[in-house]
Amino acid sequence: QDAASGRTLAGQCRTCHGLDGIAQIPIAPNLAGESQIYLEKQLKAFRSGERENEMMSVVAKNLTDEQISDLSAWYASIKITATMPE
Amino acid sequence: QDAASGRTLAGQCRTCHGLDGIAQIPIAPNLAGESQIYLEKQLKAFRSGERENEMMSVVAKNLTDEQISDLSAWYASIKITATMPE
């Protein structure tokens, strides 16, 4: 897992998910602070076709295991804080 | 969409996802601040079987459209901030 490499690879994710993992469009999820294991699992599910999405099924198809690991490490490395409404 | 009702319903989500949407276990995603449209889509995908997960496929099966809307409103109402590593 190489978060620095993942940050570079995230250039292809940022239009929708943001470089900092805060989504730029409502149909895309925030990825900031999601766990390595969760992110890897979802990318591999999109790659295999187990999970389907118009955009992600295309994007994930060409990712190697190493790229998936690195991308996941980048987004997992971002710290998030949550504030509930009053 | 009734976030207050969703907060109550989230009692069944909190063991894994946290009441504040910060996941308690690595295999579950943070939900805090995800959009209404994204959360509703995922819950409906789990309910229909389009998306599958051991836990979520069971939990979502019994949710009504209104409950899905309310739960989504709760988690969407939580504000998050992200901090990238140096």
Coordinates of C-alpha atoms in Angstrom, one line a residue:
Chain A
Q1 CA 0.0 0.0 0.0
D2 CA 1.5 3.2 -1.2
A3 CA -0.7 6.2 -0.4
A4 CA 1.6 8.6 -2.2
S5 CA 1.2 6.6 -5.4
G6 CA -2.5 6.4 -4.7
R7 CA -2.7 10.1 -4.5
T8 CA -1.3 10.4 -8.0
L9 CA -3.6 7.7 -9.3
A10 CA -6.5 9.5 -7.7
G11 CA -6.2 12.1 -10.5
Q12 CA -8.7 9.9 -12.3
C13 CA -11.1 9.8 -9.3
R14 CA -11.1 13.4 -8.3
T15 CA -13.7 14.8 -10.7
C16 CA -16.4 12.8 -8.9
H17 CA -14.9 11.9 -5.6
G18 CA -12.5 14.8 -4.9
L19 CA -8.8 14.4 -4.3
D20 CA -9.6 14.7 -0.6
G21 CA -12.4 12.2 -0.9
I22 CA -15.2 14.7 -0.6
A23 CA -17.6 14.0 -3.4
Q24 CA -18.1 16.7 -6.0
I25 CA -21.4 15.3 -7.3
P26 CA -24.3 13.9 -5.3
I27 CA -24.4 10.5 -7.0
A28 CA -20.8 9.7 -6.0
P29 CA -19.9 8.8 -2.4
N30 CA -17.4 10.5 -0.2
L31 CA -14.4 8.2 0.1
A32 CA -12.4 10.2 2.7
G33 CA -11.5 8.1 5.6
E34 CA -13.1 4.9 4.4
S35 CA -11.1 1.9 5.4
Q36 CA -8.5 0.2 3.3
I37 CA -10.4 -3.1 3.4
Y38 CA -13.8 -1.5 2.4
L39 CA -12.3 0.5 -0.5
E40 CA -10.4 -2.4 -1.9
K41 CA -13.4 -4.7 -1.6
Q42 CA -15.6 -2.2 -3.5
L43 CA -13.0 -1.6 -6.3
K44 CA -12.6 -5.3 -6.8
A45 CA -16.4 -5.8 -6.8
F46 CA -16.7 -3.2 -9.5
R47 CA -13.8 -4.7 -11.4
S48 CA -15.3 -8.2 -11.3
G49 CA -18.8 -7.0 -12.0
E50 CA -20.2 -8.1 -8.7
R51 CA -21.1 -4.5 -8.0
E52 CA -22.2 -2.4 -10.9
N53 CA -22.2 1.3 -11.7
E54 CA -22.2 3.0 -15.1
M55 CA -19.0 4.9 -14.3
M56 CA -17.2 2.7 -11.8
S57 CA -17.6 -0.5 -13.8
V58 CA -15.6 1.1 -16.6
V59 CA -13.0 2.8 -14.4
A60 CA -12.3 -0.2 -12.2
K61 CA -11.9 -2.7 -15.1
N62 CA -8.4 -1.5 -15.8
L63 CA -7.0 -1.3 -12.3
T64 CA -4.4 -3.7 -11.1
D65 CA -4.4 -5.1 -7.6
E66 CA -1.5 -2.8 -6.7
Q67 CA -3.3 0.2 -8.0
I68 CA -6.4 -0.7 -6.1
S69 CA -4.3 -1.1 -2.9
D70 CA -2.6 2.3 -3.5
L71 CA -5.8 4.1 -4.3
S72 CA -7.4 2.6 -1.2
A73 CA -4.4 3.6 0.9
W74 CA -4.7 7.2 -0.3
Y75 CA -8.4 7.7 0.5
A76 CA -8.1 5.7 3.8
S77 CA -5.3 8.0 4.9
I78 CA -7.6 11.1 4.9
K79 CA -8.9 11.9 8.4
I80 CA -12.5 12.9 8.8
T81 CA -14.6 14.3 11.6
A82 CA -18.3 14.2 11.8
T83 CA -20.7 16.6 13.4
M84 CA -24.2 15.6 14.1
P85 CA -27.0 18.2 13.8
E86 CA -28.3 19.6 17.1
Chain B
Q1 CA -37.5 12.9 4.4
D2 CA -37.5 13.1 8.1
A3 CA -34.0 13.1 9.6
A4 CA -35.3 12.9 13.1
S5 CA -37.2 9.7 12.4
G6 CA -34.1 8.5 10.6
R7 CA -32.0 9.1 13.7
T8 CA -34.3 6.8 15.6
L9 CA -34.3 4.2 12.9
A10 CA -30.5 4.3 12.9
G11 CA -30.5 2.5 16.1
Q12 CA -30.3 -0.6 14.0
C13 CA -27.4 0.7 12.0
R14 CA -25.2 2.1 14.7
T15 CA -23.4 -1.0 15.8
C16 CA -21.6 -1.1 12.5
H17 CA -22.0 2.4 11.0
G18 CA -22.2 4.5 14.2
L19 CA -25.0 6.8 15.0
D20 CA -22.9 9.7 13.7
G21 CA -22.1 7.7 10.6
I22 CA -18.5 6.9 11.5
A23 CA -18.0 3.2 11.1
Q24 CA -17.3 1.1 14.1
I25 CA -15.8 -1.8 12.1
P26 CA -13.5 -1.7 9.1
I27 CA -15.7 -3.7 6.8
A28 CA -18.5 -1.2 7.1
P29 CA -18.3 2.2 5.4
N30 CA -18.7 5.6 7.1
L31 CA -22.1 7.0 6.1
A32 CA -21.7 10.5 7.6
G33 CA -22.4 13.2 5.1
E34 CA -23.1 10.9 2.2
S35 CA -25.8 12.3 -0.1
Q36 CA -29.5 11.5 0.2
I37 CA -29.5 10.2 -3.4
Y38 CA -26.5 8.0 -2.9
L39 CA -27.7 6.5 0.4
E40 CA -31.2 5.8 -0.9
K41 CA -29.8 4.2 -4.0
Q42 CA -27.6 1.9 -2.1
L43 CA -30.3 0.9 0.4
K44 CA -32.7 0.2 -2.5
A45 CA -30.0 -1.8 -4.3
F46 CA -29.4 -3.9 -1.2
R47 CA -33.2 -4.4 -0.8
S48 CA -33.6 -5.5 -4.4
G49 CA -30.6 -7.7 -4.4
E50 CA -28.8 -5.6 -7.1
R51 CA -26.1 -5.0 -4.5
E52 CA -25.2 -7.8 -2.1
N53 CA -23.7 -7.9 1.3
E54 CA -24.2 -10.6 4.0
M55 CA -25.4 -8.1 6.6
M56 CA -27.0 -5.4 4.5
S57 CA -29.0 -7.7 2.2
V58 CA -30.8 -8.9 5.4
V59 CA -31.2 -5.5 7.0
A60 CA -32.5 -3.7 3.9
K61 CA -35.0 -6.3 3.0
N62 CA -37.5 -5.1 5.5
L63 CA -37.1 -1.3 5.0
T64 CA -40.0 0.7 3.5
D65 CA -39.3 3.5 1.0
E66 CA -40.2 6.0 3.7
Q67 CA -37.7 4.4 6.2
I68 CA -35.0 4.4 3.5
S69 CA -35.7 8.1 2.9
D70 CA -35.6 8.9 6.6
L71 CA -32.5 6.9 7.3
S72 CA -30.8 8.5 4.3
A73 CA -31.8 12.0 5.5
W74 CA -30.3 11.3 8.9
Y75 CA -26.9 10.3 7.7
A76 CA -26.9 13.0 5.0
S77 CA -27.6 15.6 7.6
I78 CA -24.2 14.9 9.4
K79 CA -21.5 17.3 8.4
I80 CA -18.0 16.0 7.7
T81 CA -14.7 17.6 7.2
A82 CA -11.7 15.9 5.6
T83 CA -8.0 16.5 6.3
M84 CA -5.5 15.2 3.8
P85 CA -2.1 14.0 5.1
E86 CA 0.8 16.4 4.7

